mmCIF file of C-alpha atoms in Angstrom:
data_model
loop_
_atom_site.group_PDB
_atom_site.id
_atom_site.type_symbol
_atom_site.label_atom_id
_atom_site.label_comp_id
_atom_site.label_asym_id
_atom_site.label_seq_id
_atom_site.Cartn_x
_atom_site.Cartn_y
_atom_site.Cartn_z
ATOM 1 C CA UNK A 210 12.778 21.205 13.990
ATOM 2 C CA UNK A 211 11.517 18.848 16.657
ATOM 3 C CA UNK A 212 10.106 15.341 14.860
ATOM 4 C CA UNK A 213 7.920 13.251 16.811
ATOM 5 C CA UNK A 214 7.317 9.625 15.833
ATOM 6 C CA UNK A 215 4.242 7.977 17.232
ATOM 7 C CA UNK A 216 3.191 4.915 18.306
ATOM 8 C CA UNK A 217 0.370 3.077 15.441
ATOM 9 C CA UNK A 218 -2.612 2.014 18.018
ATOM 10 C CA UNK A 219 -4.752 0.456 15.374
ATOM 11 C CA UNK A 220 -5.371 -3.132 15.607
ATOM 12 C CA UNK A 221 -2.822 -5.004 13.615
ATOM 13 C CA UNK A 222 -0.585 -2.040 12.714
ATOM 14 C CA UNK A 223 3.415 -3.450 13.237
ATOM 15 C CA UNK A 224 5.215 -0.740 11.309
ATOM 16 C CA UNK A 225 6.625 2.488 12.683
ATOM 17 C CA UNK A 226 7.492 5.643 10.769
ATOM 18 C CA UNK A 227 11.373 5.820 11.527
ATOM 19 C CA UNK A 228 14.380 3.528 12.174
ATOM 20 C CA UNK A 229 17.110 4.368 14.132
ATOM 21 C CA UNK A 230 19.266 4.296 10.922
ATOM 22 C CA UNK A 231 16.691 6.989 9.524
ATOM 23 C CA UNK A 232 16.775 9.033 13.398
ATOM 24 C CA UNK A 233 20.342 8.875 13.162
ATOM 25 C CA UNK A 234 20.621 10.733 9.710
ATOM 26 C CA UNK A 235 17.671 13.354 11.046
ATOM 27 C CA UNK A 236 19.773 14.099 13.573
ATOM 28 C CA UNK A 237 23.097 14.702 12.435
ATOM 29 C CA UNK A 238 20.773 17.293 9.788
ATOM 30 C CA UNK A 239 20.291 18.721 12.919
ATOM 31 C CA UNK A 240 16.651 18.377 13.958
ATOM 32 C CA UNK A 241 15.527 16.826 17.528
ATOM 33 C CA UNK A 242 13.678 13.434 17.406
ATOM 34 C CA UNK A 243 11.108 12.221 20.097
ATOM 35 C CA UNK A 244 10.456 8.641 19.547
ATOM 36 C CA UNK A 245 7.149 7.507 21.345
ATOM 37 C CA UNK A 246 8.061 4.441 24.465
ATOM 38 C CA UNK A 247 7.154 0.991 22.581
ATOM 39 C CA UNK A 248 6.691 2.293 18.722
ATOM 40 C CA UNK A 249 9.150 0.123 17.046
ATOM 41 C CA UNK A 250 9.274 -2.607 19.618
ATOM 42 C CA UNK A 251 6.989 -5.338 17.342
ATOM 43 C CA UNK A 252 8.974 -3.887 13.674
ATOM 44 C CA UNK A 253 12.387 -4.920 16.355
ATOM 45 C CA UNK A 254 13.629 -1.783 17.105
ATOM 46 C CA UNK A 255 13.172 -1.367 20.435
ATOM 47 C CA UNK A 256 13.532 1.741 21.887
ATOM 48 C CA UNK A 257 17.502 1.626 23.041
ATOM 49 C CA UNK A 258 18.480 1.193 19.663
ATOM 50 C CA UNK A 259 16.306 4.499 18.958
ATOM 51 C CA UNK A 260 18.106 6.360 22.085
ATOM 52 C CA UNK A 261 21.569 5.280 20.442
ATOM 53 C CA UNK A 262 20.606 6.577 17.184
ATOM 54 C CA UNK A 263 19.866 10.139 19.348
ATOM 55 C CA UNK A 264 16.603 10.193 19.988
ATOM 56 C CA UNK A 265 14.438 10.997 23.037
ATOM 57 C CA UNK A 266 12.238 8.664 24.491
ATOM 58 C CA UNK A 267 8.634 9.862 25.347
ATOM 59 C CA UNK A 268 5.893 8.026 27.090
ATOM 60 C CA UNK A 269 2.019 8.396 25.478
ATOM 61 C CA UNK A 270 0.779 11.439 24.028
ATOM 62 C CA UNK A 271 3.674 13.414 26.099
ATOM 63 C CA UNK A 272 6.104 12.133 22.751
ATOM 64 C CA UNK A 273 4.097 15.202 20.713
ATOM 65 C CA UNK A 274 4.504 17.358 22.773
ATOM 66 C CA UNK A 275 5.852 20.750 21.025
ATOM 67 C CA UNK A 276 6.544 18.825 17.877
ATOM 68 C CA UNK A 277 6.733 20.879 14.550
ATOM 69 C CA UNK A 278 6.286 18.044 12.812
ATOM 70 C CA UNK A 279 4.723 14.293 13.488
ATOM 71 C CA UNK A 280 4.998 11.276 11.786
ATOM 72 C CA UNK A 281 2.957 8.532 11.626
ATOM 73 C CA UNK A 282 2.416 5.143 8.956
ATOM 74 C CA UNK A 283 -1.646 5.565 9.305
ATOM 75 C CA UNK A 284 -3.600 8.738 9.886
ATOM 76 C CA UNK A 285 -4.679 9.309 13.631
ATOM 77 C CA UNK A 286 -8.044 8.262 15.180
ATOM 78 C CA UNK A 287 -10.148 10.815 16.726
ATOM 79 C CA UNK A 288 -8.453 10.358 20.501
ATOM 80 C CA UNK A 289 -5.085 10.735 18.885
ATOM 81 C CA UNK A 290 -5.790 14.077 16.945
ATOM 82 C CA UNK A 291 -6.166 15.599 20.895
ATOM 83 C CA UNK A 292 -2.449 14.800 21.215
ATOM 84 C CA UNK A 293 -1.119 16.722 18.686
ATOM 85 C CA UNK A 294 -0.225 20.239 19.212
ATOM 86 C CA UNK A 295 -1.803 22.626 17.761
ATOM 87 C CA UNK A 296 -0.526 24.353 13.973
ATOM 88 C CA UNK A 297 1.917 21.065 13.450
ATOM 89 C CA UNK A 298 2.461 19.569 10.396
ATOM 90 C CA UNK A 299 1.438 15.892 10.312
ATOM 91 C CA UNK A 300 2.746 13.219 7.936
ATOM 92 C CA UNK A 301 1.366 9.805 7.603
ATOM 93 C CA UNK A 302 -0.670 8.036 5.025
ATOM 94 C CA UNK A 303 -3.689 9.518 5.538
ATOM 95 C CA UNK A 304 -6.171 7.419 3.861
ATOM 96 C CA UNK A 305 -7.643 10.557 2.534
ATOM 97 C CA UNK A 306 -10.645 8.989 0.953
ATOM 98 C CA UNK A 307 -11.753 7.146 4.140
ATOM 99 C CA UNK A 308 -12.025 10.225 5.966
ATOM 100 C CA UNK A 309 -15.612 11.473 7.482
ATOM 101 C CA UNK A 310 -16.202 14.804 8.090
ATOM 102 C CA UNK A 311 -15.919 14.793 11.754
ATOM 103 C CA UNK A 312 -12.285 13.720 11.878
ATOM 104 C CA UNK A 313 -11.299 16.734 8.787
ATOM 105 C CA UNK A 314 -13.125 18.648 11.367
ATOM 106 C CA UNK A 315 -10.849 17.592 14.187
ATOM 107 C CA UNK A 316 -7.889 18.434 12.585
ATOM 108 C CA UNK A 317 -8.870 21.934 11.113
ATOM 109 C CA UNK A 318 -9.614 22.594 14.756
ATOM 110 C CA UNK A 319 -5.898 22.269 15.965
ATOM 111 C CA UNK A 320 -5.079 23.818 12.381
ATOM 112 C CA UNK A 321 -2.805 20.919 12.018
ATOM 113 C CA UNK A 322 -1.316 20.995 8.521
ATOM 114 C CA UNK A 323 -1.712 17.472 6.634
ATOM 115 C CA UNK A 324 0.538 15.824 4.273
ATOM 116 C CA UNK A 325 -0.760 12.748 2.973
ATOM 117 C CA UNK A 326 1.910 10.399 1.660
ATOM 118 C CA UNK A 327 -0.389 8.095 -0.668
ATOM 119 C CA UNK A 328 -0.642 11.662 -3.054
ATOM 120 C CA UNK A 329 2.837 11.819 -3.638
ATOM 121 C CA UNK A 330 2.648 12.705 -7.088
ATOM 122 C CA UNK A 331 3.803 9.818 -9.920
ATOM 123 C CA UNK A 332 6.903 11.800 -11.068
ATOM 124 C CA UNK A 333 10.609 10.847 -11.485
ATOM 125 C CA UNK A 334 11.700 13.662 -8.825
ATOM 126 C CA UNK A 335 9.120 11.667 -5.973
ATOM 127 C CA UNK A 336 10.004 8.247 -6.536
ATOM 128 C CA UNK A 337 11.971 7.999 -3.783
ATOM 129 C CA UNK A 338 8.731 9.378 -1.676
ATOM 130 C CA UNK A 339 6.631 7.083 -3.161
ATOM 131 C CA UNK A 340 5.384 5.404 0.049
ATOM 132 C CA UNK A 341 2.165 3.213 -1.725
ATOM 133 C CA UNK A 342 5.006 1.897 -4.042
ATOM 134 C CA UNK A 343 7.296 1.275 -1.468
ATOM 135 C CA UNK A 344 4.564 -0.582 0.588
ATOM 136 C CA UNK A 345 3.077 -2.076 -2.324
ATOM 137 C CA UNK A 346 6.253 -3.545 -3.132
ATOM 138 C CA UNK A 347 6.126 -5.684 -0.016
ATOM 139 C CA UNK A 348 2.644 -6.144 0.356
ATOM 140 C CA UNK A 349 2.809 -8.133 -3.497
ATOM 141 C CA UNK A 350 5.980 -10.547 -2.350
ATOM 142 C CA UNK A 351 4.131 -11.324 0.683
ATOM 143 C CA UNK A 352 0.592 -12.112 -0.642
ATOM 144 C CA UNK A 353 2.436 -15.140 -3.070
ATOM 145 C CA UNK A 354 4.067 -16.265 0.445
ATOM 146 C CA UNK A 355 0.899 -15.899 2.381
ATOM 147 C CA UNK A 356 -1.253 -17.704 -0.563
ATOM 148 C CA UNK A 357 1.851 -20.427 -1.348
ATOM 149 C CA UNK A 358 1.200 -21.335 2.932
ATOM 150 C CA UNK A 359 -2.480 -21.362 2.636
ATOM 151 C CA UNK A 360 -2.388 -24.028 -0.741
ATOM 152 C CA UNK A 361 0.008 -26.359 0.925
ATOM 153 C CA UNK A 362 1.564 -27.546 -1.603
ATOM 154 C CA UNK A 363 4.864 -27.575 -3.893
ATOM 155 C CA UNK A 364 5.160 -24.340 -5.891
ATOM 156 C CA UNK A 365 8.100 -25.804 -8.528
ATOM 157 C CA UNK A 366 8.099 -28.921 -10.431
ATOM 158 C CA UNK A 367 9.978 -31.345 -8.637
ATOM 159 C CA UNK A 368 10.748 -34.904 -10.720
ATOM 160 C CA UNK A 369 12.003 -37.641 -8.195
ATOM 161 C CA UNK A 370 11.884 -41.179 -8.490
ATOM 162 C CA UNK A 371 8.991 -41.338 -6.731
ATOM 163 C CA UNK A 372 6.866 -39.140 -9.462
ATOM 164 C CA UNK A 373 6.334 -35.614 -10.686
ATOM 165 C CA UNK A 374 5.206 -33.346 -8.570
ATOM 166 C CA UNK A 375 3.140 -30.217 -11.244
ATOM 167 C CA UNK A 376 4.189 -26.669 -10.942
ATOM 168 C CA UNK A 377 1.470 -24.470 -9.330
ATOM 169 C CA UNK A 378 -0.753 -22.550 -11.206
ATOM 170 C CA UNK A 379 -0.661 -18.480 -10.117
ATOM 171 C CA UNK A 380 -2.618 -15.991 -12.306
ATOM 172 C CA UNK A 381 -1.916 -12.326 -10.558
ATOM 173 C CA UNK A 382 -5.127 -9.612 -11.705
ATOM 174 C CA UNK A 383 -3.881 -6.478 -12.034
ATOM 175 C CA UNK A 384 -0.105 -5.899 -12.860
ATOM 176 C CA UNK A 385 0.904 -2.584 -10.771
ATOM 177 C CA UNK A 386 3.660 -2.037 -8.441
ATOM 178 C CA UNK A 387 2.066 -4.909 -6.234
ATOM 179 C CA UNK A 388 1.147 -7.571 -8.919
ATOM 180 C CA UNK A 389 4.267 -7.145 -10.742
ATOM 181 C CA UNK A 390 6.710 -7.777 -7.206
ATOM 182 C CA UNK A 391 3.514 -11.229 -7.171
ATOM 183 C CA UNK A 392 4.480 -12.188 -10.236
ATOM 184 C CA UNK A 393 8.315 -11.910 -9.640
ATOM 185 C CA UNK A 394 7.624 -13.764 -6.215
ATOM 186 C CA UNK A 395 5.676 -16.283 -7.794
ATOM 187 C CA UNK A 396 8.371 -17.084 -10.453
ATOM 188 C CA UNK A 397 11.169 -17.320 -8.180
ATOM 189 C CA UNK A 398 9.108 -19.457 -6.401
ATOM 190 C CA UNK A 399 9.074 -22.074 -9.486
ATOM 191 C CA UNK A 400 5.426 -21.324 -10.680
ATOM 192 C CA UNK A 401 3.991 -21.400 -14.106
ATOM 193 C CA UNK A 402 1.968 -17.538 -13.660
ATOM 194 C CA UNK A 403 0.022 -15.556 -15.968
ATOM 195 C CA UNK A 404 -0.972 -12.128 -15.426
ATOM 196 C CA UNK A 405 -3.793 -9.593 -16.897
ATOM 197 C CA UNK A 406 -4.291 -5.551 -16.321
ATOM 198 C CA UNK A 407 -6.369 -2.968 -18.270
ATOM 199 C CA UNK A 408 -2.813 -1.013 -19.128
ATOM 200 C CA UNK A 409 -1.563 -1.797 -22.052
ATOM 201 C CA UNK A 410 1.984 -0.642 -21.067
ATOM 202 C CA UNK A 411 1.749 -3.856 -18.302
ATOM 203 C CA UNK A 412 1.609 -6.171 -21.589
ATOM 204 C CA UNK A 413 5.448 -6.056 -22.079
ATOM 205 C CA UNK A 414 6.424 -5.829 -18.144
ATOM 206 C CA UNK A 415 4.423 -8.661 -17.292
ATOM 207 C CA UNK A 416 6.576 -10.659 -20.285
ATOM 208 C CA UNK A 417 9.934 -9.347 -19.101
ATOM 209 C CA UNK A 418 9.253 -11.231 -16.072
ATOM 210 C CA UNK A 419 8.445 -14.484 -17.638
ATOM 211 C CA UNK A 420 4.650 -14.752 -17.118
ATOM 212 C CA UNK A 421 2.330 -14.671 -20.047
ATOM 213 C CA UNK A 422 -0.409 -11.779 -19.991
ATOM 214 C CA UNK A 423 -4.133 -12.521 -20.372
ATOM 215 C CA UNK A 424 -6.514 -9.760 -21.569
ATOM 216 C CA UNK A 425 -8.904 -8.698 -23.458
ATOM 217 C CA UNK A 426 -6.994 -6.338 -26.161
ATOM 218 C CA UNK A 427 -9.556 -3.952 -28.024
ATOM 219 C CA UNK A 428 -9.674 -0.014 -28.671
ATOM 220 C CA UNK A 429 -10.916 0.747 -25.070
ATOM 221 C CA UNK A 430 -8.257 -1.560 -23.595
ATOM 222 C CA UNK A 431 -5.297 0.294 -25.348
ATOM 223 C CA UNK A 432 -6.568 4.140 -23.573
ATOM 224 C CA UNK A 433 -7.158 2.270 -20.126
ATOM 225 C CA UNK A 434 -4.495 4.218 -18.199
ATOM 226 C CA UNK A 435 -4.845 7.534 -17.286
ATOM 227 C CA UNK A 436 -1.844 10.503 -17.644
ATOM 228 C CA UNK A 437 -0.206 9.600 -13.767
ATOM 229 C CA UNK A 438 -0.268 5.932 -14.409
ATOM 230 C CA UNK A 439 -2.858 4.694 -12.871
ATOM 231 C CA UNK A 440 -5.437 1.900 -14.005
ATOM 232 C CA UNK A 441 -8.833 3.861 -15.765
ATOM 233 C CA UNK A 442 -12.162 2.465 -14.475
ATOM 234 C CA UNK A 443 -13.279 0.240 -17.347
ATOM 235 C CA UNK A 444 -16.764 0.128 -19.301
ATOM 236 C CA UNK A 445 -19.207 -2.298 -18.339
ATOM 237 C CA UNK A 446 -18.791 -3.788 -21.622
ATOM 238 C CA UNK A 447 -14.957 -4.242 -21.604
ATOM 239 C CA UNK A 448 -15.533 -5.853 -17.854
ATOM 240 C CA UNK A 449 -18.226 -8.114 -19.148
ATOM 241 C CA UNK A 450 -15.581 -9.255 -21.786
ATOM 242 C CA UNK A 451 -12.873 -9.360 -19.640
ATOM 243 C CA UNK A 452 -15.036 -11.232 -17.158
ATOM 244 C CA UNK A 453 -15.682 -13.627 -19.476
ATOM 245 C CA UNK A 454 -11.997 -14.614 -20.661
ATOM 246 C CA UNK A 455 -10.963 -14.260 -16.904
ATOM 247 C CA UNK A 456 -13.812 -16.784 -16.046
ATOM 248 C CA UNK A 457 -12.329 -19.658 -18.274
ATOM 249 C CA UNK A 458 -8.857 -19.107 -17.225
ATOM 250 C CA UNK A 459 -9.380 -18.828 -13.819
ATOM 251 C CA UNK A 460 -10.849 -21.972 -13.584
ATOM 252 C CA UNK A 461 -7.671 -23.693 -14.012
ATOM 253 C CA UNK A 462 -5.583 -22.010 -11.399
ATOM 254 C CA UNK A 463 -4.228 -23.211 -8.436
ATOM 255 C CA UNK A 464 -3.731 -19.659 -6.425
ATOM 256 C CA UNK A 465 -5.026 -15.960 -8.095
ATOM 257 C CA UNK A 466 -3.520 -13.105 -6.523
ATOM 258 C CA UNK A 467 -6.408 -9.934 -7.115
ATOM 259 C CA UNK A 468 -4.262 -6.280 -6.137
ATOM 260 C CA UNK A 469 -7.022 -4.153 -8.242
ATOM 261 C CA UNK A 470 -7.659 -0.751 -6.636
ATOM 262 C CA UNK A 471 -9.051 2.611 -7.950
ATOM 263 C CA UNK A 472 -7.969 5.377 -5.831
ATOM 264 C CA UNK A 473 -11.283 6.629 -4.261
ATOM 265 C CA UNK A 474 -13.349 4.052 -5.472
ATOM 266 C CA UNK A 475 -14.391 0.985 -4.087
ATOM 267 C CA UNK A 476 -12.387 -2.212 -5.220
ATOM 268 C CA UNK A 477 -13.580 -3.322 -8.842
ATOM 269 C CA UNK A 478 -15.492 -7.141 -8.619
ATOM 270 C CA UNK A 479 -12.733 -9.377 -10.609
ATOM 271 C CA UNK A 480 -13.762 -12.645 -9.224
ATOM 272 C CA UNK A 481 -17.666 -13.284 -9.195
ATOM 273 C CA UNK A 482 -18.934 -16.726 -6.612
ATOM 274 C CA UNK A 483 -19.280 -18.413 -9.672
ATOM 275 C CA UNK A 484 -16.065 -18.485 -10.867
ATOM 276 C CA UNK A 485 -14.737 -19.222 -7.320
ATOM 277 C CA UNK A 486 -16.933 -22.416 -7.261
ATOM 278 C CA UNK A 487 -15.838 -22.958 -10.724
ATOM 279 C CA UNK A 488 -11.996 -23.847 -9.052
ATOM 280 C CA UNK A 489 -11.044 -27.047 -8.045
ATOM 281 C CA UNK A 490 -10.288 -28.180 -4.183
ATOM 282 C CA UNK A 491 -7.773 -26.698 -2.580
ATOM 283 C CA UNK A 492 -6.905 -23.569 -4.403
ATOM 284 C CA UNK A 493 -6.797 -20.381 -3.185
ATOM 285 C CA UNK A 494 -7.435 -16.962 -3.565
ATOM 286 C CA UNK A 495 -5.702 -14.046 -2.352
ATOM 287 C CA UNK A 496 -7.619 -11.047 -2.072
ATOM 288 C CA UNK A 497 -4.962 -7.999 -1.845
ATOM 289 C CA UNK A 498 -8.124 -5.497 -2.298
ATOM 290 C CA UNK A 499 -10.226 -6.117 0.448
ATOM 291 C CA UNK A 500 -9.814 -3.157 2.413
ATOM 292 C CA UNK A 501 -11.357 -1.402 -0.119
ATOM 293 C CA UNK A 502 -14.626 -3.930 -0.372
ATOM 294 C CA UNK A 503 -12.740 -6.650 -2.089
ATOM 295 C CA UNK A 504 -11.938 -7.732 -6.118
ATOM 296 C CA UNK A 505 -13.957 -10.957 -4.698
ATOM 297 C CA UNK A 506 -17.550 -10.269 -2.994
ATOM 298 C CA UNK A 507 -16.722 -13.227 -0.854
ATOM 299 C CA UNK A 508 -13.569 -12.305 0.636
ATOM 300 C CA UNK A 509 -13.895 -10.759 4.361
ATOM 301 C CA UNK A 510 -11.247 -8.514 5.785
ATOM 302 C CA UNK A 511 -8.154 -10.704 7.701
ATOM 303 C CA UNK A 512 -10.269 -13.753 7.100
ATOM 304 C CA UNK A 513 -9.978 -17.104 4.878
ATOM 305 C CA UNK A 514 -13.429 -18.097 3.836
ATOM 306 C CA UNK A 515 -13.410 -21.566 2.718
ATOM 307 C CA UNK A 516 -15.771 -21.980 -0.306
ATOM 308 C CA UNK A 517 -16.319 -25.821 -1.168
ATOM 309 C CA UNK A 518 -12.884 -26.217 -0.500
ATOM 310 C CA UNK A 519 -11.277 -23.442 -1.929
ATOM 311 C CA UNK A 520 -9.817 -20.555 0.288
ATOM 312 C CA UNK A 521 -10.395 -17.267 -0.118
ATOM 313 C CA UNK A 522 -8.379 -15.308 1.938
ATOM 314 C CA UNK A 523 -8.380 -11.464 2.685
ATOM 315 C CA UNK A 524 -5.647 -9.719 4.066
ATOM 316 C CA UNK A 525 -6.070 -5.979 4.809
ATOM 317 C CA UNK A 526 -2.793 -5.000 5.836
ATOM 318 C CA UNK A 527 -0.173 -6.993 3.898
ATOM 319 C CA UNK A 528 3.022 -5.160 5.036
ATOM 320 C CA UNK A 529 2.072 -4.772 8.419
ATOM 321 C CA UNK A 530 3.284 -8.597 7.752
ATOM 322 C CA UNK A 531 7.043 -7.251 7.120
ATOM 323 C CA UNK A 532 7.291 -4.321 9.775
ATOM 324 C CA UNK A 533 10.981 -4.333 9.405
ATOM 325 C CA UNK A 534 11.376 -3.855 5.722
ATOM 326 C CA UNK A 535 8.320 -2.202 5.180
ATOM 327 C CA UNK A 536 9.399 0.231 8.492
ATOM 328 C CA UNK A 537 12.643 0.805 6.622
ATOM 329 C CA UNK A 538 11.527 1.449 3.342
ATOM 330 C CA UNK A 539 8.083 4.112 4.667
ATOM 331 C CA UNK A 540 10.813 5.628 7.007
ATOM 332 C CA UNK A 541 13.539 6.683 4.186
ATOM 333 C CA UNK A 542 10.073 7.948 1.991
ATOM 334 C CA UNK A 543 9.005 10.459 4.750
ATOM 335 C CA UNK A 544 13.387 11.433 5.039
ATOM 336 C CA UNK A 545 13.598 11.737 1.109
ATOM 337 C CA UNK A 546 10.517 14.060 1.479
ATOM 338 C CA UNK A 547 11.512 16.378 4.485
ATOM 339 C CA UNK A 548 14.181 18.589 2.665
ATOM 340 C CA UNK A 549 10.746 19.592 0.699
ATOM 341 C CA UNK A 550 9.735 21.754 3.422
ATOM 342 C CA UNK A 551 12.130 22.203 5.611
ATOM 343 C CA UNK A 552 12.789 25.871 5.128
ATOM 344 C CA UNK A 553 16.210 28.374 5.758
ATOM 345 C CA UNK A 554 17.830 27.367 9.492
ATOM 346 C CA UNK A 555 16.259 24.128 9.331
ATOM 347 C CA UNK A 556 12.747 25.570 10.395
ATOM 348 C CA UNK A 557 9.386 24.246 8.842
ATOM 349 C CA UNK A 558 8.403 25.627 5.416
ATOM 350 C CA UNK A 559 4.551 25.312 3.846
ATOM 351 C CA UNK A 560 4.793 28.289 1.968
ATOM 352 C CA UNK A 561 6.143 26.860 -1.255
ATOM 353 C CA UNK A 562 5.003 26.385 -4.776
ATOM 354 C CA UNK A 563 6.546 22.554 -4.888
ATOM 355 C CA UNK A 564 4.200 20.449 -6.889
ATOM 356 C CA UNK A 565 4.991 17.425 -4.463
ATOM 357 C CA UNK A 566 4.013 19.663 -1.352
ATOM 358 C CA UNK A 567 0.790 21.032 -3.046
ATOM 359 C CA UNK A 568 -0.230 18.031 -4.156
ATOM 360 C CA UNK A 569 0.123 16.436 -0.793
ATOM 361 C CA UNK A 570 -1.007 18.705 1.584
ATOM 362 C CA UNK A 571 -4.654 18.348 2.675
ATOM 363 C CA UNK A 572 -5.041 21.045 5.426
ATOM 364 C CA UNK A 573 -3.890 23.955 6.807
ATOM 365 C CA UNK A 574 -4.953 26.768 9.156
ATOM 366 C CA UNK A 575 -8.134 25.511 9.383
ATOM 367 C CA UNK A 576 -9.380 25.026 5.717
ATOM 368 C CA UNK A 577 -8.530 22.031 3.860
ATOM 369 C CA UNK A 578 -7.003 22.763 0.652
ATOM 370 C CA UNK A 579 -6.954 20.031 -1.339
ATOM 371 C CA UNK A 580 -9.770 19.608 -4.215
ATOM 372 C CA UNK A 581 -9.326 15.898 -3.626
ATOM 373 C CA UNK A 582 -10.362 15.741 -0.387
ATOM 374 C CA UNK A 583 -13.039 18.345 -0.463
#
C-alpha cells in the first residue's frame, strides 16, 4: 500500500504520525511511504532522516497524492479534507465528538473511510493501539513539570543548615492513565500527593504508588466505572459530597493537577472559584481538561489566569509539549494497528468483522457507520 504522512497545520500541533524508525519497519513490510516536506521537522526528525529510513519526500497536498491510506495525529480541517484522494482510508485521532456536520459531510463526499484512534477499544489485544493512553501517558508527566515551573518552588524536602525547606503539596483529581503517570511524576519529584477518582478500582493503584486517595466512598461510588473502564458520570448528590470533602482538602495544596474527562461530554466542574480563592498565594492549578470546557470554570485554554495570586493554568495540548516521545509512542500505535486491515498481498482490507476495526471506523462509502458518531 502507499502510506502518506501529513504535515499537522493546527496551531500548536508538534507531533507527527511516523518516525523514521516506524517508516523504516513499514517499509521493509513492503508498503511505500510519502512523508509530507517539514512534518517532523519541530518533533526533530527532519526530513533526511525520513528519506534514509526509505521514504519519499512530498511537498503540500502533492504528499497524498494516490495514497491508500493517510495518517495523521489530529483529524483534518475542512481545506485539508480537499487533499485527500478520494475512497482512502484515513487514520488520525479524529476527535469524533467535536465534529459538525459539515466536515462528516466533507469526508462522505470523497468516501474517505475513517478510523478514529481515540475508539480503540479497552481490550488486552489493543493495548498496544491505545493512542489516548499512550498520549495520556505523557500528557500526565508533563502537567507535574509544567505546574512544578509555574509554583517556583522546591518540590522535595530539603534540610540544610540554613533551614527546612517543606515538601510540596500535589493532590491529582481523577486517577486514569494521565493522573496516575501525575502522581508517579509528582512522587519522583519528592512531593507529599494525594489523589481521588470516582473508580473504586483507582483506590489501590493510587496506594501502590505511594499517594494516599481521597474520596467520598458510598454505594454509588463503588458502581462508578462503567464495563470498558471508563469513569461513570456521577449523581449530583455524590458530586455535591465529593465537592464538599474536595473543598477542605484542596485548600491546603500547593499544586492540583484536574485530568477529569467524559468521553463526549463536556469536562465535569471539580474546582468551583471558591475553592480556588480558598488556596493560599502562589499555588497553582493545572487544568489537564480544558479542551473540553475545563474541571475549573476559570481556567482558559493555553492560558495561566492568575486568581489573587494563585495560577490557574490551562494547557490544551499537553504532549504536543513532548513531540518526540509522544511522536514515537502515536507512531508505533497506528504500526501495531495496520496488520488489522491490511488484507492478502499487502493491499487495504475494510471488509472484516475485527471488533477493533468496527469499533473504530467512522465512515465509509459515503455513510458513516458508527452509532457513536451518528
Amino acid at each position: 500500500m502507499k502510506i502518506s504522512v501529513l504535515k499537522e497545520h493546527r496551531p500548536g500541533e508538534t507531533r507527527v504520525a511516523a518516525t523514521p524508525e516506524t517508516v523504516k519497519k513499514l517499509v521493509g513490510l513492503g508498503h511505500t511511504i510519502t512523508i509530507e516536506s517539514g512534518a517532523g521537522t519541530v518533533a526533530g526528525f527532519p526530513d533526511s532522516a525520513f528519506a534514509e529510513a526509505g521514504a519519499a519526500i512530498a511537498s503540500g497536498p502533492a504528499a497524498a497524492n494516490g495514497a491508500d491510506i493517510v495518517f495523521k495525529v489530529r483529524r483534518p480541517e475542512p481545506a485539508e479534507i480537499a487533499s485527500l484522494p478520494e475512497g482512502s482510508a484515513l487514520i488520525a485521532l479524529m476527535e469524533p465528538f467535536a465534529y459538525d456536520a459539515s466536515e462528516v459531510a466533507a469526508l462522505n463526499a470523497k468516501k474517505i473511510a475513517g478510523l478514529s484512534m481515540e475508539f480503540t477499544p479497552r481490550i488486552t489485544r489493543a493495548q498496544s493501539m491505545d493512542a489516548l493512553s499512550s498520549q495520556s501517558n505523557l500528557a500526565g508527566y508533563r502537567a507535574v513539570i509544567e505546574g512544578a515551573q509555574i509554583y517556583g518552588r522546591a518540590m522535595p524536602m530539603m534540610m540544610t543548615a540554613a533551614g527546612t525547606v517543606a515538601p510540596a503539596k500535589v493532590f491529582v483529581m481523577g486517577a486514569g492513565v494521565a493522573g496516575l503517570q501525575a502522581i508517579a511524576t509528582a512522587r519522583r519529584l519528592g512531593a507529599v500527593v494525594t489523589a481521588n477518582d470516582v473508580r473504586p478500582a483507582a483506590k489501590e493503584q493510587v496506594a501502590s504508588l505511594g499517594a494516599k486517595f481521597i474520596a467520598v466512598e458510598d454505594e454509588e461510588f463503588k458502581a462508578a466505572e462503567t464495563s470498558a473502564g471508563y469513569a461513570k458520570e456521577m449523581s449530583p448528590e455524590y458530586q455535591a459530597k465529593q465537592a464538599a470533602l474536595t473543598a477542605s482538602h484542596i485548600a491546603k495544596q500547593d499544586i492540583v493537577i484536574t485530568t477529569a474527562l467524559i468521553p463526549g461530554r463536556a469536562a465535569p466542574v471539580l474546582i468551583t472559584e471558591a475553592m480556588v480563592k480558598s488556596m493560599k498565594p502562589g499555588s497553582v492549578i493545572v487544568d489537564m481538561a480544558v479542551s473540553q470546557g475545563g474541571n475549573c470554570p476559570l481556567s482558559k485554554a493555553d492560558e495561566i489566569v492568575d486568581v489573587n495570586g494563585v495560577k490557574v493554568a490551562g494547557f490544551s495540548n499537553l504532549p504536543a509539549r513532548l513531540p518526540a516521545d509522544s511522536s514515537s509512542l502515536y507512531a508505533k500505535n497506528l504500526l501495531a494497528f495496520l496488520p488489522l486491515i491490511t488484507g492478502e498481498g499487502g493491499k487495504l482490507n475494510l471488509d472484516t468483522d475485527d471488533e477493533i476495526v468496527k469499533a473504530m471506523l467512522l465512515m465509509r462509502n459515503g455513510v458513516t457507520v458508527s452509532e457513536r458518531l451518528k
